[in-house]
mmCIF file of C-alpha atoms in Angstrom:
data_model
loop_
_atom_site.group_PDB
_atom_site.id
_atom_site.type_symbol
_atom_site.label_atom_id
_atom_site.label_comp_id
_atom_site.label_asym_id
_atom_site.label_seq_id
_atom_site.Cartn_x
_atom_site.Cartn_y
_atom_site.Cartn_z
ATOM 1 C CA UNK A 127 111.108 62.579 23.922
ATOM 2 C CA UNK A 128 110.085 64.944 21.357
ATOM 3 C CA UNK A 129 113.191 67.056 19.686
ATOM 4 C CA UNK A 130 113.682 69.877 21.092
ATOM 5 C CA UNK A 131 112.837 73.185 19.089
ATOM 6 C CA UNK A 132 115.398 75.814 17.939
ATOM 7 C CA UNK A 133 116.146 78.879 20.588
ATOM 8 C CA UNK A 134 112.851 81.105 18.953
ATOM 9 C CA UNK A 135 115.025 84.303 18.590
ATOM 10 C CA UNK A 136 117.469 85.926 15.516
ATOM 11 C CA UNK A 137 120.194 87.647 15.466
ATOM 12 C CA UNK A 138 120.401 91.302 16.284
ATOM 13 C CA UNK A 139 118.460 92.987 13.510
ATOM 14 C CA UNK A 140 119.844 96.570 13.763
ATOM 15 C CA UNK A 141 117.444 97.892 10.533
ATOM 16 C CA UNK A 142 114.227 96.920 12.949
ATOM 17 C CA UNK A 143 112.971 100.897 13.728
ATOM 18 C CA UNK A 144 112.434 101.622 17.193
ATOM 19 C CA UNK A 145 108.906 100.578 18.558
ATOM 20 C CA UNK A 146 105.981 102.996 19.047
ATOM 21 C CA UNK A 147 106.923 103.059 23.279
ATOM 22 C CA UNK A 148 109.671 102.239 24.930
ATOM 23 C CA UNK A 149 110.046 100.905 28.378
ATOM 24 C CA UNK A 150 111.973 104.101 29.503
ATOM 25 C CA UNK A 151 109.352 105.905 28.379
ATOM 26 C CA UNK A 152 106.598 104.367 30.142
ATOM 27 C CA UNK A 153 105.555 104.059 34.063
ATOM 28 C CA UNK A 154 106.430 101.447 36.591
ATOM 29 C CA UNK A 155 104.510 98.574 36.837
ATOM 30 C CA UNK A 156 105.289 98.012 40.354
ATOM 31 C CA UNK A 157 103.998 101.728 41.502
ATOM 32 C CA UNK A 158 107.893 102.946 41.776
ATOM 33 C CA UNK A 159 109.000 106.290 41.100
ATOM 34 C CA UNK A 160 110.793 104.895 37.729
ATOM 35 C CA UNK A 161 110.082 103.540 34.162
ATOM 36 C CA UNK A 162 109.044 100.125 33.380
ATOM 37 C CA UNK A 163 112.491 99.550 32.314
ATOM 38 C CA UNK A 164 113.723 100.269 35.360
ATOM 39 C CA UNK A 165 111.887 98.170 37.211
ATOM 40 C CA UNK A 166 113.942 94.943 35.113
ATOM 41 C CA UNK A 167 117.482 95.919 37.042
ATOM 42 C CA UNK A 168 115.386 96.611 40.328
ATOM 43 C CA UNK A 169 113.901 93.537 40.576
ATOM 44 C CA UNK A 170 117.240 91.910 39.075
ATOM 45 C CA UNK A 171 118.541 93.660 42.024
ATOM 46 C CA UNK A 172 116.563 92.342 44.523
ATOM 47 C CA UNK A 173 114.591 89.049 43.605
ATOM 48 C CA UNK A 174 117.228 87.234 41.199
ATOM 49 C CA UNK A 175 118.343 85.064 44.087
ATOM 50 C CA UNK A 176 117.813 81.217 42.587
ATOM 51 C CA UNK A 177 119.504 79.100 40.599
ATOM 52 C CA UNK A 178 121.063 81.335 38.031
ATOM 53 C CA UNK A 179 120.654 80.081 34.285
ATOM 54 C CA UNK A 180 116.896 79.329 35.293
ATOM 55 C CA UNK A 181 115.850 82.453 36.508
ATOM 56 C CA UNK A 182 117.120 84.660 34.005
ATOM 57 C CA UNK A 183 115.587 82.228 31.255
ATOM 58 C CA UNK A 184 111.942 83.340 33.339
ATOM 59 C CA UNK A 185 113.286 87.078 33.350
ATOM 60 C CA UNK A 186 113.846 87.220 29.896
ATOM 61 C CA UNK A 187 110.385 85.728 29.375
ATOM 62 C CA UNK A 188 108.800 88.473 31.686
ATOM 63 C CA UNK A 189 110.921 90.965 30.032
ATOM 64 C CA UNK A 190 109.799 89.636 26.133
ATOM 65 C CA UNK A 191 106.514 90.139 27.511
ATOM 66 C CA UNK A 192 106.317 93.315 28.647
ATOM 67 C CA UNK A 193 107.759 94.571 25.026
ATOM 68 C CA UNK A 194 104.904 92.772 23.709
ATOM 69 C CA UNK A 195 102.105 93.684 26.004
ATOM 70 C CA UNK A 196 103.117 96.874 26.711
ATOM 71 C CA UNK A 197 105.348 98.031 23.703
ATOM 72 C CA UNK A 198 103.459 96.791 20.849
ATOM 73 C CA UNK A 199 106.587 95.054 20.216
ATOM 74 C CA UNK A 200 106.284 91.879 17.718
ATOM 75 C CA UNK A 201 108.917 88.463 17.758
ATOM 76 C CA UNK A 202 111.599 87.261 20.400
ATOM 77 C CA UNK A 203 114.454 88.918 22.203
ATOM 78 C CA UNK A 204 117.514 89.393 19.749
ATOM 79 C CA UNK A 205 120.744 87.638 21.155
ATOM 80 C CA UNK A 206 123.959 89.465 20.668
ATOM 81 C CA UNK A 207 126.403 86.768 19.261
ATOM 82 C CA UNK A 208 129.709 87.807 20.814
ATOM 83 C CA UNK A 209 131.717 85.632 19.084
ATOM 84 C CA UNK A 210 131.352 87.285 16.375
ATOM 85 C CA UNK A 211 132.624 90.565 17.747
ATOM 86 C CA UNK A 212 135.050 88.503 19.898
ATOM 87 C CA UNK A 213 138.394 90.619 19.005
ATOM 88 C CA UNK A 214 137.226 93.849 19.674
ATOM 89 C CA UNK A 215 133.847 94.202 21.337
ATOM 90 C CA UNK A 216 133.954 98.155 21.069
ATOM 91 C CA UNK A 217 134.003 97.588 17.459
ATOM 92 C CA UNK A 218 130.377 95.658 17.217
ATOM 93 C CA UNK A 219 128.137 96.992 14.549
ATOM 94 C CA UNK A 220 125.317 96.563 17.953
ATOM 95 C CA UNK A 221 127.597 99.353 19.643
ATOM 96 C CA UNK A 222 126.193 102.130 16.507
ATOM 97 C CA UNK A 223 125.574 105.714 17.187
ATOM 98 C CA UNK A 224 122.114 105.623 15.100
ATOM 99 C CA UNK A 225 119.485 106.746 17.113
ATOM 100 C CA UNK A 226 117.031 104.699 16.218
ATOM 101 C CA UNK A 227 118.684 101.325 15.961
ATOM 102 C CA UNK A 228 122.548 101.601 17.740
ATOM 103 C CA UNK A 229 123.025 100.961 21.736
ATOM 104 C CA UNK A 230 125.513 103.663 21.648
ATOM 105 C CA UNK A 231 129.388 103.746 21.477
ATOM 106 C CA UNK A 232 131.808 104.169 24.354
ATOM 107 C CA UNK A 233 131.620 106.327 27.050
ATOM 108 C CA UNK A 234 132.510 110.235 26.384
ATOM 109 C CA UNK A 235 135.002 111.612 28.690
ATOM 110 C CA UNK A 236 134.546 114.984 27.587
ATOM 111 C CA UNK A 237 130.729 114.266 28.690
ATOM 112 C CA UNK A 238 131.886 114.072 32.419
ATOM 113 C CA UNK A 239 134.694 116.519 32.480
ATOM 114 C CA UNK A 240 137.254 113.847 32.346
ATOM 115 C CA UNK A 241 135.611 112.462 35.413
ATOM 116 C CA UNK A 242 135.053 108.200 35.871
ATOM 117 C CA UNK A 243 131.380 107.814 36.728
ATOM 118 C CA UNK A 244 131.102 104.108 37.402
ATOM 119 C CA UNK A 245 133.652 101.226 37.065
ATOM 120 C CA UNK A 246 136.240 103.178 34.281
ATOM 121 C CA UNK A 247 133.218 104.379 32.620
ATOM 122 C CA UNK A 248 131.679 108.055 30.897
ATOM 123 C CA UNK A 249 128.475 109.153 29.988
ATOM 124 C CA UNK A 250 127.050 107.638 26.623
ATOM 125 C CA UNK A 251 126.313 110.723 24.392
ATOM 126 C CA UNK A 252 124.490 108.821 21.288
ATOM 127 C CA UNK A 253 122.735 106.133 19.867
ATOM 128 C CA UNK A 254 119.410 105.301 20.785
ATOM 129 C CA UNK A 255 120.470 105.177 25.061
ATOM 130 C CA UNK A 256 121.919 108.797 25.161
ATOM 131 C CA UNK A 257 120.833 110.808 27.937
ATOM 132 C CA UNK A 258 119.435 107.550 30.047
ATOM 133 C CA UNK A 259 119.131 108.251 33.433
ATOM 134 C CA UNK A 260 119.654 105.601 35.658
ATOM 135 C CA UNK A 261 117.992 106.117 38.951
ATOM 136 C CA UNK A 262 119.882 103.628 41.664
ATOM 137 C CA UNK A 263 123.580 103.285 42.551
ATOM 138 C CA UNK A 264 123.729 99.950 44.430
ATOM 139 C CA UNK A 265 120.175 100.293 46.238
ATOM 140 C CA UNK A 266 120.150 104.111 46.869
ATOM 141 C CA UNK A 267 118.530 106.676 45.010
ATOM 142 C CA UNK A 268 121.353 108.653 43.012
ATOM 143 C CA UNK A 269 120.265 109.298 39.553
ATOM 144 C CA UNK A 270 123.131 109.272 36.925
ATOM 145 C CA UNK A 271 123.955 108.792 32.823
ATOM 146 C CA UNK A 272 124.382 105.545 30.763
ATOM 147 C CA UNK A 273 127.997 105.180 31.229
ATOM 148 C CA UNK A 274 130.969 102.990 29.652
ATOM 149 C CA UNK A 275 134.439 102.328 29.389
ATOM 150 C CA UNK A 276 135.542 99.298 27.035
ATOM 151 C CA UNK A 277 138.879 98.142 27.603
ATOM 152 C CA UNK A 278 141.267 98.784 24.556
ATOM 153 C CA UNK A 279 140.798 95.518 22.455
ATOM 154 C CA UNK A 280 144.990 95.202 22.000
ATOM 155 C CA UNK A 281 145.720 95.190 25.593
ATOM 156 C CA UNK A 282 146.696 92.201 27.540
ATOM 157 C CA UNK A 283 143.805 92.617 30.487
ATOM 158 C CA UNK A 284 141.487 92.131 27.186
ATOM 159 C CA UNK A 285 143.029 88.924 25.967
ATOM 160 C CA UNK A 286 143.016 87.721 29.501
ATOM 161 C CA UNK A 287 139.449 88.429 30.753
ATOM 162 C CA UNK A 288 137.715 88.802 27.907
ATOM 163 C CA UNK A 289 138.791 87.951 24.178
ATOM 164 C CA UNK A 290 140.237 84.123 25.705
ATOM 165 C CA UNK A 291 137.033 83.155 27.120
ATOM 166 C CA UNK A 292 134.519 84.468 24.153
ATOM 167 C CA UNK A 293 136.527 83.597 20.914
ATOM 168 C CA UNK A 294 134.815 80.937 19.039
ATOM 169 C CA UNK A 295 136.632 78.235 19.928
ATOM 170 C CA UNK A 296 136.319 79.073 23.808
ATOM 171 C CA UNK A 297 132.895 79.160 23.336
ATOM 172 C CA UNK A 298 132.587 75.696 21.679
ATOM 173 C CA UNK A 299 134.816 74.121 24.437
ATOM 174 C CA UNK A 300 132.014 75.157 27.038
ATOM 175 C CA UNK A 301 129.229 74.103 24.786
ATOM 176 C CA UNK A 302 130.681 70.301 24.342
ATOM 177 C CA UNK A 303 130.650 69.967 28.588
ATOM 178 C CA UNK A 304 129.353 66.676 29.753
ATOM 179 C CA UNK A 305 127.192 68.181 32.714
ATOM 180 C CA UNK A 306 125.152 70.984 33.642
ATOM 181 C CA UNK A 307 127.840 71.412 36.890
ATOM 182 C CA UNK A 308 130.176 71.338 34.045
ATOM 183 C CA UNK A 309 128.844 73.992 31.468
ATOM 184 C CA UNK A 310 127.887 76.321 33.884
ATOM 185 C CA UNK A 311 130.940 76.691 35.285
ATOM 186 C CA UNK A 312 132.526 77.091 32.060
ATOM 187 C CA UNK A 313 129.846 79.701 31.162
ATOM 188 C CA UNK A 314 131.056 81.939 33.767
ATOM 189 C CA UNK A 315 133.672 82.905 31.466
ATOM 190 C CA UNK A 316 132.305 84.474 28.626
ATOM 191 C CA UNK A 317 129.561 85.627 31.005
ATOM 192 C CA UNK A 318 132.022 87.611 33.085
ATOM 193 C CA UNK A 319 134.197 88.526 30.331
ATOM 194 C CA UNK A 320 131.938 90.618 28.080
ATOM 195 C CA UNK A 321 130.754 93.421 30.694
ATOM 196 C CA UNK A 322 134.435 93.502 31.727
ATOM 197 C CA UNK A 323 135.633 94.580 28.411
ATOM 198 C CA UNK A 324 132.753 97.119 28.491
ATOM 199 C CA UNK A 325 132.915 98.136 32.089
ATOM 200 C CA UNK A 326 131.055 101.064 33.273
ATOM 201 C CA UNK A 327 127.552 100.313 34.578
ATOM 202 C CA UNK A 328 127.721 97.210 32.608
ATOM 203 C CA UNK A 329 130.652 95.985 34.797
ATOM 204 C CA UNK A 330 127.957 96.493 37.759
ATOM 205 C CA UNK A 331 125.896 93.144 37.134
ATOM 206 C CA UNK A 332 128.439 90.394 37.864
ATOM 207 C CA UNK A 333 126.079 88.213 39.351
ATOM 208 C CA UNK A 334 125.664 86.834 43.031
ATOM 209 C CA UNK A 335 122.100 85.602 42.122
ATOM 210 C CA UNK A 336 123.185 81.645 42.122
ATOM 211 C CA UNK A 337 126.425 82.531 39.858
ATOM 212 C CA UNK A 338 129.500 82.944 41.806
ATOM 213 C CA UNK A 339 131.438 86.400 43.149
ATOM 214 C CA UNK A 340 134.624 85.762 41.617
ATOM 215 C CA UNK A 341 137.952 86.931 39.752
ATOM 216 C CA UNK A 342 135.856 89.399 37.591
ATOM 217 C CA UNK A 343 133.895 91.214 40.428
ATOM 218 C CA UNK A 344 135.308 94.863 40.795
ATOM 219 C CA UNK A 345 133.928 94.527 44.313
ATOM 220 C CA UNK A 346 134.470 91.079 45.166
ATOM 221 C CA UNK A 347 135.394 91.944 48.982
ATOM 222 C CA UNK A 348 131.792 92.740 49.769
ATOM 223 C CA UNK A 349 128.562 91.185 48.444
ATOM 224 C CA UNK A 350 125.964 93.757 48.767
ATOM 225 C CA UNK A 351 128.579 96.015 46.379
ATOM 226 C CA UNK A 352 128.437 93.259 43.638
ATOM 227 C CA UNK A 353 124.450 93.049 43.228
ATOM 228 C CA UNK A 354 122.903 92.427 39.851
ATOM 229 C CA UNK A 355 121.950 95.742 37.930
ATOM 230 C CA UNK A 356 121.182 95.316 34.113
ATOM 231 C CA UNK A 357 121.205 99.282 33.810
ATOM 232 C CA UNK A 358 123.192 98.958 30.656
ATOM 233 C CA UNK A 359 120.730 97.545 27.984
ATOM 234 C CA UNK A 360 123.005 95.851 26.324
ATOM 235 C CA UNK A 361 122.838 93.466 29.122
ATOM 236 C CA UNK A 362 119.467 91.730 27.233
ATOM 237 C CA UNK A 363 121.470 90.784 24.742
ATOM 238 C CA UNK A 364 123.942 89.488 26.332
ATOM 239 C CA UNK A 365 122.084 87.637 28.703
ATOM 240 C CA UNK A 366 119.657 86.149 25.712
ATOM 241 C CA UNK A 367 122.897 85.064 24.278
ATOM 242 C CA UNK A 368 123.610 83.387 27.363
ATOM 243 C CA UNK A 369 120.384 81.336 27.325
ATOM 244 C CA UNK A 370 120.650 80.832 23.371
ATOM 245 C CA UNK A 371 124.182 79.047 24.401
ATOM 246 C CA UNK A 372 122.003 77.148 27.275
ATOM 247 C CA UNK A 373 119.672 75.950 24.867
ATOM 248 C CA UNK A 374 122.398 74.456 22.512
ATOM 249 C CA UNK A 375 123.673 72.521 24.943
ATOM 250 C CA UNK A 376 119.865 71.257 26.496
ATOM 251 C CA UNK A 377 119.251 70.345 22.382
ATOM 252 C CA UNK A 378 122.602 68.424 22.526
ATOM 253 C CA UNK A 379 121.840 65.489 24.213
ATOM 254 C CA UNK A 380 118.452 66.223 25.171
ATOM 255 C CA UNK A 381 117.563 62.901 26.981
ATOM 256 C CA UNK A 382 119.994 64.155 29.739
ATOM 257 C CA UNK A 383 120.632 67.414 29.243
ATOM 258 C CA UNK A 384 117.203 69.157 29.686
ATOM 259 C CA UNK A 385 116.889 68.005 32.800
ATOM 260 C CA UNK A 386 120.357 68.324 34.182
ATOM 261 C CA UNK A 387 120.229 71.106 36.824
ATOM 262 C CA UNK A 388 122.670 71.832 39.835
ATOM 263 C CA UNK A 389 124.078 74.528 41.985
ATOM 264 C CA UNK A 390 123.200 76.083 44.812
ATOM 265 C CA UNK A 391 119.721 77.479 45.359
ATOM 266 C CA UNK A 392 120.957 80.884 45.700
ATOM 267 C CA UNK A 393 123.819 82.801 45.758
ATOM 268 C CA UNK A 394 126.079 81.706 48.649
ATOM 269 C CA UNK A 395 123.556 78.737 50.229
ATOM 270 C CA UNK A 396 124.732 75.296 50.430
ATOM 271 C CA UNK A 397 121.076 74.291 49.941
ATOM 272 C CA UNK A 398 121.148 71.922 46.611
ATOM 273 C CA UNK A 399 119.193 73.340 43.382
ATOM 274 C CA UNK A 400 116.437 71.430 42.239
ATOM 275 C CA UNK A 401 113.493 71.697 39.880
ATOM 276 C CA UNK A 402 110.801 72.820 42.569
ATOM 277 C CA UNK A 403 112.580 75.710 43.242
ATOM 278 C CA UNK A 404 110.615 78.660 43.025
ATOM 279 C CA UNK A 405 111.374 81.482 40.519
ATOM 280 C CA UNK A 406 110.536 84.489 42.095
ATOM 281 C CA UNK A 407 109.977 87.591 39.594
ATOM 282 C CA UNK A 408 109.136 90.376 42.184
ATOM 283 C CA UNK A 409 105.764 91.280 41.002
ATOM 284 C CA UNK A 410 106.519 91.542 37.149
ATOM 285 C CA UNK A 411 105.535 87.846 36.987
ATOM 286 C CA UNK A 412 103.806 85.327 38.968
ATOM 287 C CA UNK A 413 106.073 83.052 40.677
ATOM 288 C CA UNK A 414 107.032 79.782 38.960
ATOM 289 C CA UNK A 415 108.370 75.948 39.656
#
């Protein structure tokens, strides 16, 4: 078997300028009343429901390639490498308030009149998100800011839920699992615990899509309430880190790790995952085995 290549993506560049469109800027590409960017947490929303490391390596793709075809964008997805950041997420270099490179910083309060907007969040006010309106509260129509709320990094709920499962050495622990059964599980961690520590509409994508509903869901009592939404886009990165840590652990033992795969089919079915499952990518891409 041949070696397997390393993940095709750098580090987040933050001195790359903005590119000449961007997908909030630019119409649907299913014929909704939204932005192409948009359309990435809608069909998150409503198609992501197979395996789960799988079919958000194919929405990546889709999403990589509507930058390129339709953004004039050049290279891969940047990953955002948390442990780095992994003692105080809030203070991340990616979190800037440049406006042509920074994701933003926390939530404003003043921004909302002291008022929570989603999940302990506020209205972002700068970097290059501020003023994003996202269209959707669960599936409804109910246009609202960018909001967030990170969890103050010397607290004990951070320590616990976030800061013990992405410090480096948490990390590594997951990455040295024997099995896919194994990793995945272990995944959920640092999966769960980054959006916690940001909260807000970040806090809104713990996943149902093939992942599990579990001790991090603010809504946990009621599926349809814990749906997928990637509204926050620092949920690319995140989730590109995610599949970077994948990949490390496929180029491990490659003779049985690339084609370790398990889990349920989708979220909640007792149906077995296996390679022939279909990824479904809700009209942004063609459906996939």
């Amino acid at each position: 078997m041949a070696q397997p290549q390393p993940y095709p993506t750098d580090r987040l560049n933050l001195r790359h300028p903005l590119p000449p469109a961007l997908p909030s800027q630019l119409s649907s590409a299913l014929s909704h009343n939204q932005s192409l960017y948009h359309d990435f947490p809608y069909v998150h929303a409503h198609a992501g429901s197979t395996a789960f490391l799988s079919w958000h390596r194919y929405f990546l793709h889709a999403y990589e390639t509507a930058l390129r075809s339709r953004c004039a964008c050049a290279g891969h997805l940047p990953y955002w490498d948390w442990t780095l950041d992994w003692a105080d997420l809030g203070a991340s270099p990616v979190f800037s308030a440049s406006p042509t490179s920074g994701f933003g910083t926390d939530g404003d309060p003043e921004a909302t009149g002291g008022n929570v907007m989603v999940n302990e969040g506020h209205c972002v006010t700068d970097g290059a998100f501020a003023g994003l309106v996202l269209p959707y509260v669960g599936r409804e129509y109910a246009p609202q800011c960018l909001s967030r709320g990170f969890v103050e990094a010397e607290s004990r709920a951070y320590e616990d839920v976030t800061a013990g499962h992405v410090r480096p050495e948490a990390v590594d622990r997951v990455t040295a699992s024997g099995s896919y059964a194994e990793f995945w599980f272990g995944l959920e961690g640092p999966h769960l615990g980054i959006p916690y520590g940001i909260r807000g509409d970040f806090l809104r994508l713990t996943a149902t899509n093939g992942g599990f509903v579990g001790f991090l869901c603010p809504c946990a009592i009621s599926t349809a309430c814990c749906l997928s939404f990637l509204f926050d886009p620092i949920f690319i990165l995140h989730h590109t880190n995610v599949d970077r840590l994948w990949w490390t652990w496929q180029r491990m033992a490659p003779a049985e790790h690339l084609l370790d795969y398990a889990g349920p089919a989708a979220g909640g079915s007792a149906i077995e995952a296996s390679l022939d499952d279909r990824l479904e990518m809700g009209g942004l891409a063609p459906a996939v085995r």
